[in-house]
Short mmCIF file of C-alpha atoms and ligand atoms in Angstrom, two decimals:
data_model
loop_
_atom_site.label_atom_id
_atom_site.label_comp_id
_atom_site.label_asym_id
_atom_site.label_seq_id
_atom_site.Cartn_x
_atom_site.Cartn_y
_atom_site.Cartn_z
CA UNK J 1 -40.95 11.62 13.28
CA UNK J 2 -39.17 11.21 10.48
CA UNK J 3 -37.52 7.89 9.38
CA UNK J 4 -34.23 7.43 9.63
CA UNK J 5 -31.87 6.95 6.78
CA UNK J 6 -28.88 4.99 6.37
CA UNK J 7 -26.75 6.87 4.11
CA UNK J 8 -23.02 6.01 2.68
CA UNK J 9 -21.09 8.82 1.65
CA UNK J 10 -18.15 8.62 -0.78
CA UNK J 11 -15.72 11.46 -1.81
CA UNK J 12 -12.41 11.60 -3.56
CA UNK J 13 -9.91 13.74 -5.48
CA UNK J 14 -10.10 16.94 -3.52
CA UNK J 15 -6.49 17.30 -3.06
CA UNK J 16 -3.80 18.29 -5.39
CA UNK J 17 -0.10 18.29 -5.02
CA UNK J 18 0.05 21.97 -3.72
CA UNK J 19 -2.15 21.67 -0.84
CA UNK J 20 -5.23 20.10 0.77
CA UNK J 21 -5.97 16.64 1.43
CA UNK J 22 -8.96 14.60 1.43
CA UNK J 23 -8.99 13.29 4.51
CA UNK J 24 -8.44 16.84 6.06
CA UNK J 25 -12.41 17.28 4.18
CA UNK J 26 -13.61 14.27 5.81
CA UNK J 27 -12.45 15.72 9.11
CA UNK J 28 -14.48 18.82 8.67
CA UNK J 29 -17.38 16.80 7.19
CA UNK J 30 -17.29 14.69 10.61
CA UNK J 31 -17.06 17.57 12.42
CA UNK J 32 -20.21 18.91 10.83
CA UNK J 33 -22.00 15.83 11.23
CA UNK J 34 -21.11 15.72 14.72
CA UNK J 35 -22.53 18.83 15.28
CA UNK J 36 -25.99 17.36 13.62
CA UNK J 37 -26.15 14.31 15.81
CA UNK J 38 -26.05 11.83 13.32
CA UNK J 39 -25.60 8.47 14.43
CA UNK J 40 -22.45 7.03 12.69
CA UNK J 41 -22.11 3.28 11.86
CA UNK J 42 -18.76 2.92 11.07
CA UNK J 43 -15.48 4.41 11.61
CA UNK J 44 -14.61 6.77 8.39
CA UNK J 45 -12.86 4.74 5.50
CA UNK J 46 -9.59 5.73 4.07
CA UNK J 47 -9.06 3.48 1.09
CA UNK J 48 -6.12 3.48 -1.11
CA UNK J 49 -6.95 2.33 -4.63
CA UNK J 50 -4.44 1.19 -7.50
CA UNK J 51 -1.13 3.15 -7.09
CA UNK J 52 -0.05 2.60 -10.39
CA UNK J 53 -2.27 4.53 -12.40
CA UNK J 54 -0.86 7.59 -14.29
CA UNK J 55 -3.34 10.60 -13.33
CA UNK J 56 -3.81 9.75 -9.53
CA UNK J 57 -3.43 12.39 -6.96
CA UNK J 58 -0.76 11.93 -4.38
CA UNK J 59 -1.62 8.76 -2.37
CA UNK J 60 -5.05 7.73 -4.64
CA UNK J 61 -6.81 7.37 -1.35
CA UNK J 62 -10.86 7.83 -1.16
CA UNK J 63 -12.80 8.67 2.06
CA UNK J 64 -16.18 6.77 2.78
CA UNK J 65 -18.71 7.74 5.60
CA UNK J 66 -21.79 5.57 6.99
CA UNK J 67 -24.08 7.16 8.86
CA UNK J 68 -27.83 7.35 9.69
CA UNK J 69 -29.63 10.73 9.40
CA UNK J 70 -33.07 11.84 10.18
CA UNK J 71 -32.62 14.88 7.33
CA UNK J 72 -30.53 13.25 4.42
CA UNK J 73 -31.42 16.23 1.93
CA UNK J 74 -30.24 18.91 4.22
CA UNK J 75 -26.77 17.04 5.10
CA UNK J 76 -26.31 16.16 1.40
CA UNK J 77 -26.43 19.92 0.73
CA UNK J 78 -24.22 20.84 3.42
CA UNK J 79 -21.69 17.66 2.25
CA UNK J 80 -21.56 19.47 -1.22
CA UNK J 81 -21.14 22.75 0.11
CA UNK J 82 -17.78 21.65 2.07
CA UNK J 83 -16.77 19.79 -0.85
CA UNK J 84 -16.78 22.87 -2.81
CA UNK J 85 -14.81 24.68 -0.37
CA UNK J 86 -12.20 22.54 0.70
CA UNK J 87 -11.33 21.23 -2.84
CA UNK J 88 -8.46 22.28 -4.64
CA UNK J 89 -9.92 22.89 -8.05
CA UNK J 90 -7.51 25.47 -8.81
CA UNK J 91 -4.64 23.15 -8.81
CA UNK J 92 -5.75 20.37 -10.85
CA UNK J 93 -8.11 18.32 -8.31
CA UNK J 94 -11.14 16.53 -9.95
CA UNK J 95 -13.38 15.94 -6.88
CA UNK J 96 -16.30 13.91 -7.03
CA UNK J 97 -18.91 13.35 -3.78
CA UNK J 98 -21.28 10.38 -3.90
CA UNK J 99 -24.39 9.22 -1.93
CA UNK J 100 -25.85 5.81 -1.43
CA UNK J 101 -29.10 5.49 0.72
CA UNK J 102 -29.26 1.61 1.71
CA UNK J 103 -27.34 -0.62 4.39
CA UNK J 104 -26.27 -3.06 2.19
CA UNK J 105 -24.22 -2.75 -0.77
CA UNK J 106 -24.95 -4.42 -4.02
CA UNK J 107 -22.64 -6.52 -5.99
CA UNK J 108 -21.86 -4.41 -8.92
CA UNK J 109 -20.47 -1.82 -6.47
CA UNK J 110 -18.14 -4.25 -4.87
CA UNK J 111 -16.90 -5.45 -8.67
CA UNK J 112 -16.44 -1.81 -9.20
CA UNK J 113 -14.09 -1.29 -6.24
CA UNK J 114 -12.22 -4.19 -7.06
CA UNK J 115 -11.64 -2.82 -10.58
CA UNK J 116 -10.56 0.61 -9.03
CA UNK J 117 -8.23 -1.14 -6.48
CA UNK J 118 -6.28 -3.47 -9.38
CA UNK J 119 -7.13 -1.82 -12.72
CA UNK J 120 -7.63 1.09 -14.56
CA UNK J 121 -11.16 2.36 -14.61
CA UNK J 122 -11.90 5.05 -17.16
CA UNK J 123 -13.83 7.43 -15.56
CA UNK J 124 -16.68 7.67 -18.54
CA UNK J 125 -17.58 4.45 -17.12
CA UNK J 126 -17.74 5.63 -13.78
CA UNK J 127 -19.90 8.60 -14.79
CA UNK J 128 -22.35 5.93 -16.74
CA UNK J 129 -22.13 3.77 -13.56
CA UNK J 130 -22.72 6.67 -11.16
CA UNK J 131 -25.89 7.82 -13.60
CA UNK J 132 -27.26 4.58 -12.98
CA UNK J 133 -26.82 3.43 -9.30
CA UNK J 134 -26.11 6.63 -7.24
CA UNK J 135 -26.56 10.26 -6.54
CA UNK J 136 -22.93 11.91 -7.70
CA UNK J 137 -21.79 15.30 -7.98
CA UNK J 138 -18.22 16.34 -9.72
CA UNK J 139 -16.07 19.06 -10.70
CA UNK J 140 -13.42 18.84 -13.27
CA UNK J 141 -13.15 15.88 -15.26
CA UNK J 142 -15.16 13.41 -12.80
CA UNK J 143 -11.59 11.48 -12.51
CA UNK J 144 -12.79 11.49 -8.55
CA UNK J 145 -15.76 9.32 -9.31
CA UNK J 146 -14.07 6.08 -9.75
CA UNK J 147 -12.40 6.15 -6.17
CA UNK J 148 -15.75 7.69 -4.69
CA UNK J 149 -17.81 5.20 -5.67
CA UNK J 150 -15.12 2.60 -5.15
CA UNK J 151 -15.07 3.46 -1.24
CA UNK J 152 -18.40 2.62 -1.10
CA UNK J 153 -18.24 -0.88 -2.43
CA UNK J 154 -15.05 -1.67 -0.80
CA UNK J 155 -14.71 -4.93 0.86
CA UNK J 156 -11.99 -5.60 3.35
CA UNK J 157 -10.07 -8.70 3.75
CA UNK J 158 -7.47 -7.18 5.90
CA UNK J 159 -7.39 -3.96 7.67
CA UNK J 160 -5.48 -1.21 9.53
CA UNK J 161 -6.28 2.14 11.45
CA UNK J 162 -4.50 5.15 11.18
CA UNK J 163 -4.58 8.23 13.37
CA UNK J 164 -4.48 11.36 11.76
CA UNK J 165 -4.08 14.78 13.09
CA UNK J 166 -4.48 18.12 11.63
CA UNK J 167 -2.60 21.38 11.86
CA UNK J 168 -4.41 24.89 13.10
CA UNK J 169 -4.48 26.95 9.58
CA UNK J 170 -2.21 29.42 10.36
CA UNK J 171 0.66 26.52 10.53
CA UNK J 172 -0.10 25.14 7.12
CA UNK J 173 3.00 25.25 5.12
CA UNK J 174 5.23 25.78 7.91
CA UNK J 175 7.77 23.20 8.96
CA UNK J 176 6.53 20.28 11.12
CA UNK J 177 8.79 19.92 14.67
CA UNK J 178 8.25 16.82 15.97
CA UNK J 179 10.68 14.97 18.63
CA UNK J 180 12.38 12.33 17.22
CA UNK J 181 13.19 10.53 20.62
CA UNK J 182 9.14 10.70 21.02
CA UNK J 183 8.83 8.61 17.98
CA UNK J 184 11.28 6.10 18.54
CA UNK J 185 9.85 5.82 22.19
CA UNK J 186 6.28 5.54 21.08
CA UNK J 187 7.52 2.69 18.53
CA UNK J 188 9.37 0.46 21.18
CA UNK J 189 5.64 0.83 23.33
CA UNK J 190 3.46 0.07 20.83
CA UNK J 191 5.20 -2.36 18.11
CA UNK J 192 3.76 -4.56 16.57
CA UNK J 193 0.57 -2.57 16.91
CA UNK J 194 1.66 0.56 15.25
CA UNK J 195 4.12 0.02 11.81
CA UNK J 196 5.90 2.76 9.70
CA UNK J 197 6.72 4.97 12.19
CA UNK J 198 10.26 5.23 12.48
CA UNK J 199 13.17 4.00 10.31
CA UNK J 200 15.96 2.97 12.53
CA UNK J 201 17.99 2.39 9.75
CA UNK J 202 18.12 5.64 8.17
CA UNK J 203 16.95 7.37 12.09
CA UNK J 204 14.16 8.93 10.16
CA UNK J 205 10.50 9.66 11.33
CA UNK J 206 7.78 8.39 8.97
CA UNK J 207 4.61 9.64 10.84
CA UNK J 208 5.19 13.02 9.14
CA UNK J 209 4.72 14.52 5.79
CA UNK J 210 6.59 17.22 4.48
CA UNK J 211 4.36 18.83 2.15
CA UNK J 212 1.58 21.57 2.45
CA UNK J 213 -0.84 19.69 3.30
CA UNK J 214 -2.67 19.98 6.79
CA UNK J 215 -1.77 16.70 8.06
CA UNK J 216 0.73 16.82 11.00
CA UNK J 217 1.28 13.19 11.34
CA UNK J 218 -0.33 10.20 10.94
CA UNK J 219 -0.07 6.80 13.00
CA UNK J 220 -0.62 3.56 11.46
CA UNK J 221 -1.60 0.62 13.35
CA UNK J 222 -3.77 -2.84 14.13
CA UNK J 223 -6.29 -1.43 16.66
CA UNK J 224 -7.86 2.11 17.89
CA UNK J 225 -6.70 1.87 21.59
CA UNK J 226 -2.92 1.67 20.31
CA UNK J 227 -3.30 4.62 18.15
CA UNK J 228 -4.78 6.11 21.09
CA UNK J 229 -1.82 5.39 23.35
CA UNK J 230 0.64 6.09 20.91
CA UNK J 231 -0.47 9.49 19.81
CA UNK J 232 -0.46 10.32 23.73
CA UNK J 233 3.65 9.68 23.58
CA UNK J 234 4.14 11.75 20.71
CA UNK J 235 5.76 15.16 21.34
CA UNK J 236 5.48 18.21 18.92
CA UNK J 237 6.29 21.76 19.58
CA UNK J 238 2.89 23.25 17.71
CA UNK J 239 -0.64 22.96 19.29
CA UNK J 240 -2.37 20.59 17.02
CA UNK J 241 -6.15 21.12 15.80
CA UNK J 242 -7.52 17.80 16.50
CA UNK J 243 -7.25 14.37 14.67
CA UNK J 244 -9.98 12.01 13.27
CA UNK J 245 -9.23 7.79 13.12
CA UNK J 246 -10.14 6.05 9.89
CA UNK J 247 -10.13 2.42 9.06
CA UNK J 248 -7.81 1.72 6.19
CA UNK J 249 -6.55 -1.00 3.60
CA UNK J 250 -2.89 0.62 4.02
CA UNK J 251 -0.57 -1.82 4.81
CA UNK J 252 -2.59 -4.91 3.18
CA UNK J 253 -1.17 -5.03 -0.20
CA UNK J 254 -4.50 -5.48 -1.25
CA UNK J 255 -3.56 -4.74 -4.69
CA UNK J 256 -1.52 -7.51 -5.30
CA UNK J 257 -3.87 -10.17 -4.05
CA UNK J 258 -5.17 -10.87 -7.76
CA UNK J 259 -3.34 -12.94 -10.07
CA UNK J 260 -2.51 -10.78 -13.33
CA UNK J 261 -3.82 -12.27 -16.44
CA UNK J 262 -0.46 -13.12 -18.27
CA UNK J 263 -2.13 -13.13 -21.62
CA UNK J 264 -3.54 -10.25 -21.62
CA UNK J 265 -1.02 -8.23 -19.50
CA UNK J 266 -3.31 -5.33 -19.40
CA UNK J 267 -1.46 -2.14 -18.74
CA UNK J 268 -1.76 -0.23 -15.36
CA UNK J 269 -3.38 -3.71 -13.99
CA UNK J 270 -2.01 -4.32 -10.44
CA UNK J 271 -1.59 -8.14 -8.90
CA UNK J 272 0.57 -11.17 -8.64
CA UNK J 273 2.12 -13.60 -11.03
CA UNK J 274 3.55 -17.17 -10.23
CA UNK J 275 6.35 -18.29 -12.52
CA UNK J 276 10.12 -19.83 -12.86
CA UNK J 277 12.67 -17.46 -13.96
CA UNK J 278 13.43 -17.88 -17.52
CA UNK J 279 16.16 -15.46 -18.55
CA UNK J 280 18.63 -14.60 -15.65
CA UNK J 281 18.56 -10.93 -14.15
CA UNK J 282 20.89 -8.58 -16.04
CA UNK J 283 21.81 -5.46 -14.13
CA UNK J 284 21.83 -2.41 -15.73
CA UNK J 285 22.65 1.27 -15.76
CA UNK J 286 21.41 3.06 -12.47
CA UNK J 287 21.46 -0.43 -10.92
CA UNK J 288 17.99 -1.59 -12.04
CA UNK J 289 17.58 -5.39 -12.63
CA UNK J 290 15.72 -6.81 -15.25
CA UNK J 291 15.00 -10.46 -15.76
CA UNK J 292 11.94 -12.56 -17.22
CA UNK J 293 9.93 -15.48 -15.71
CA UNK J 294 7.54 -18.03 -17.73
CA UNK J 295 4.19 -18.43 -16.33
CA UNK J 296 1.38 -20.15 -17.98
CA UNK J 297 3.65 -20.58 -20.91
CA UNK J 298 3.80 -17.06 -21.48
CA UNK J 299 7.22 -14.76 -20.87
CA UNK J 300 6.75 -12.17 -18.88
CA UNK J 301 9.40 -9.51 -18.55
CA UNK J 302 10.14 -8.09 -15.12
CA UNK J 303 11.92 -4.84 -14.14
CA UNK J 304 13.22 -4.07 -10.66
CA UNK J 305 14.50 -0.63 -10.27
CA UNK J 306 17.34 0.48 -7.70
CA UNK J 307 15.18 2.58 -5.15
CA UNK J 308 12.99 -0.32 -4.43
CA UNK J 309 16.16 -1.57 -2.25
CA UNK J 310 15.54 -5.24 -4.12
CA UNK J 311 17.59 -4.96 -7.28
CA UNK J 312 20.59 -6.17 -5.78
CA UNK J 313 19.10 -9.11 -4.06
CA UNK J 314 16.78 -10.12 -7.02
CA UNK J 315 20.10 -10.04 -9.39
CA UNK J 316 21.05 -13.59 -7.52
CA UNK J 317 17.89 -15.18 -9.20
CA UNK J 318 19.01 -17.78 -11.49
CA UNK J 319 17.12 -20.14 -14.12
CA UNK J 320 14.23 -22.47 -13.22
CA UNK J 321 14.03 -20.35 -9.28
CA UNK J 322 10.35 -20.37 -8.86
CA UNK J 323 9.17 -16.96 -7.85
CA UNK J 324 5.79 -14.90 -7.10
CA UNK J 325 6.18 -11.32 -7.96
CA UNK J 326 3.62 -8.71 -6.89
CA UNK J 327 3.74 -5.32 -8.99
CA UNK J 328 1.91 -3.33 -11.83
CA UNK J 329 2.34 -4.06 -15.79
CA UNK J 330 3.76 -0.85 -17.20
CA UNK J 331 2.19 0.37 -20.67
CA UNK J 332 4.93 -0.27 -23.90
CA UNK J 333 6.75 2.18 -24.97
CA UNK J 334 8.41 2.96 -28.22
CA UNK J 335 11.78 1.64 -26.97
CA UNK J 336 10.59 -1.53 -24.32
CA UNK J 337 7.79 -4.02 -24.49
CA UNK J 338 5.31 -4.21 -21.60
CA UNK J 339 7.10 -4.93 -18.69
CA UNK J 340 5.98 -5.71 -14.85
CA UNK J 341 7.39 -3.28 -12.31
CA UNK J 342 8.17 -5.31 -9.44
CA UNK J 343 7.53 -4.10 -6.04
CA UNK J 344 7.27 -7.80 -4.15
CA UNK J 345 9.16 -10.96 -4.43
CA UNK J 346 7.99 -14.26 -2.93
CA UNK J 347 10.98 -16.70 -3.92
CA UNK J 348 8.93 -20.00 -3.86
CA UNK J 349 11.58 -22.65 -4.39
CA UNK J 350 15.38 -22.25 -5.41
CA UNK J 351 16.98 -24.41 -8.12
CA UNK J 352 20.19 -26.13 -6.30
CA UNK J 353 23.44 -24.58 -7.56
CA UNK J 354 25.33 -27.81 -8.04
CA UNK J 355 28.87 -27.69 -9.19
CA UNK J 356 31.58 -30.50 -9.96
CA UNK J 357 34.86 -30.49 -7.95
CA UNK J 358 37.49 -32.70 -7.15
CA UNK J 359 37.09 -34.87 -4.50
CA UNK J 360 38.28 -34.45 -0.84
CA UNK J 361 40.72 -36.99 0.80
CA UNK J 362 39.02 -38.10 3.59
CA UNK J 363 42.22 -38.40 5.52
CA UNK J 364 44.01 -35.06 5.38
CA UNK J 365 41.12 -33.45 4.22
CA UNK J 366 42.84 -31.59 1.23
CA UNK J 367 41.47 -31.25 -2.15
CA UNK J 368 42.94 -34.12 -4.26
CA UNK J 369 45.02 -33.63 -7.65
CA UNK J 370 43.61 -34.59 -11.22
CA UNK J 371 46.18 -36.97 -12.71
CA UNK J 372 44.95 -36.42 -16.13
CA UNK J 373 42.03 -36.53 -18.51
CA UNK J 374 39.97 -39.48 -17.43
CA UNK J 375 42.93 -40.57 -15.64
CA UNK J 376 40.91 -40.02 -11.95
CA UNK J 377 42.45 -38.26 -8.82
CA UNK J 378 45.11 -38.47 -6.12
CA UNK J 379 45.91 -37.00 -2.67
CA UNK J 380 49.32 -35.60 -3.26
CA UNK J 381 49.87 -35.77 0.46
CA UNK J 382 48.76 -39.32 1.30
CA UNK J 383 48.50 -40.87 -2.05
CA UNK J 384 44.81 -41.79 -1.81
CA UNK J 385 43.03 -42.25 -5.09
CA UNK J 386 39.63 -41.44 -6.23
CA UNK J 387 37.73 -41.95 -9.60
CA UNK J 388 35.81 -39.44 -10.21
CA UNK J 389 34.74 -35.53 -9.67
CA UNK J 390 32.14 -35.11 -6.72
CA UNK J 391 29.10 -33.18 -6.78
CA UNK J 392 29.03 -30.08 -4.21
CA UNK J 393 26.38 -27.70 -3.32
CA UNK J 394 26.97 -24.13 -3.39
CA UNK J 395 24.89 -21.87 -0.95
CA UNK J 396 22.47 -18.98 -2.80
CA UNK J 397 23.11 -15.71 -2.41
CA UNK J 398 19.14 -15.47 -1.90
CA UNK J 399 16.94 -17.03 0.07
CA UNK J 400 13.45 -18.46 0.30
CA UNK J 401 11.49 -16.14 1.59
CA UNK J 402 9.75 -12.63 0.82
CA UNK J 403 11.36 -9.85 -0.55
CA UNK J 404 9.73 -6.59 0.57
CA UNK J 405 11.11 -2.81 -0.69
CA UNK J 406 12.58 -1.06 1.73
CA UNK J 407 10.68 1.56 3.87
CA UNK J 408 11.44 4.61 1.66
CA UNK J 409 10.10 2.83 -1.15
CA UNK J 410 7.05 1.66 0.76
CA UNK J 411 3.78 3.13 -0.60
CA UNK J 412 0.49 3.60 1.15
CA UNK J 413 -0.86 0.18 0.43
CA UNK J 414 2.53 -1.97 0.87
CA UNK J 415 2.40 -4.47 3.50
CA UNK J 416 5.40 -4.05 5.90
CA UNK J 417 7.62 -6.74 7.13
CA UNK J 418 5.67 -7.32 10.46
CA UNK J 419 2.50 -7.99 8.88
CA UNK J 420 3.38 -10.55 6.72
CA UNK J 421 0.65 -13.46 7.48
CA UNK J 422 -1.85 -11.09 9.22
CA UNK J 423 -5.17 -10.79 8.36
CA UNK J 424 -6.98 -7.99 10.72
CA UNK J 425 -10.55 -8.87 9.79
CA UNK J 426 -12.25 -7.72 13.11
CA UNK J 427 -12.35 -4.12 13.82
CA UNK J 428 -15.45 -3.94 15.06
CA UNK J 429 -17.10 0.08 15.11
CA UNK J 430 -17.18 1.22 19.08
CA UNK J 431 -18.51 4.59 19.42
CA UNK J 432 -17.25 4.88 23.07
CA UNK J 433 -13.65 4.99 21.37
CA UNK J 434 -12.24 8.72 21.00
CA UNK J 435 -11.87 8.16 16.99
CA UNK J 436 -12.58 11.98 16.42
CA UNK J 437 -11.49 15.02 18.49
CA UNK J 438 -10.87 19.18 18.27
CA UNK J 439 -8.75 20.05 20.81
CA UNK J 440 -9.50 23.49 22.73
CA UNK J 441 -6.79 25.74 21.99
ZN1 ZN C 1 45.70 -37.89 1.83
#
């Protein structure tokens, strides 16, 4: 009897804007592994990495699997074949596949993953890391190694789940027909245990993509039970191929959890900065708003773009307001210095908006009139006098709260409003849950 090997598998960058999808490859691989009767030790992981690097694939998402097998060599070879078969290398995918045989994951992997989430990781560094630490395979330029290694080392502080359903091949590229009413009803019945499914303000279904990829819909939520309940409520005109449930960092804003070093302000790094508004917001052409904050003695320029839906509200910030912004550092251009593209603002403290006004007559409840310079004030109606002006507090047009982009500007990692303050650490793997299924059509 051969001994069992614990195998961590990571892959990334198999898709291109023209089609395919790394999660669909995962679906194919899981299907194969189920037939081989391997022991699954966790749900498949779908980890989104730094959304702000310039050469990312659509969602910059990598997939990881953790299994136990008596036949690792056979399984590795077959998975490699599947990666080759299902990668869209013709259209610019740079797929990578890595294997790591161990139950525990070393600290270097965790650090690597943290960098892939919040910074820009050079692919040559990833190649060196791979050569030193694990078994790897890649096609193209090797860019996929960053996510493939990263997903193995990823540590969840907070997690969500997603049920992705897939189309049968003859339907790839065709329009997706999904009942809007059923999605609305699903939201009503499963909220707040599902999120980002329907946008009421735009009357728009959010669970279905529009591209040529094989995904029919993806339902995101807090636990597998709610996803399965939700999937039953969705009505489609199309017979689907099957589905797979992933554990994910989507909806956690994990990329914003670290403080950005304001002295370095490294291009493409994501994170947060706390400071005081220094130069007040100016709205420029296109409705974009620019301001600067002072943080640890450094002035940081911030940009809030119109499509985020945040620009108008942020234009009400005033000098001295304390804010915590989340976003990414944009590289300097010829015209502009480095700037932080803002994707979230937490208003921590607002300066009082004080104004000196003529005093009010307490008897008549009317504003008094000035009697001339240094002459005091008097009520025109009853003649009552007052010596000086009164300080009046004018209500601010912005509140002490967290401002998030509108749903249409949400990225995979963006924490939706309903998840503010939530930390879902405890999604235990339960193999009795129907987390993978192929429908018999
Ligand atoms: Zn009066």
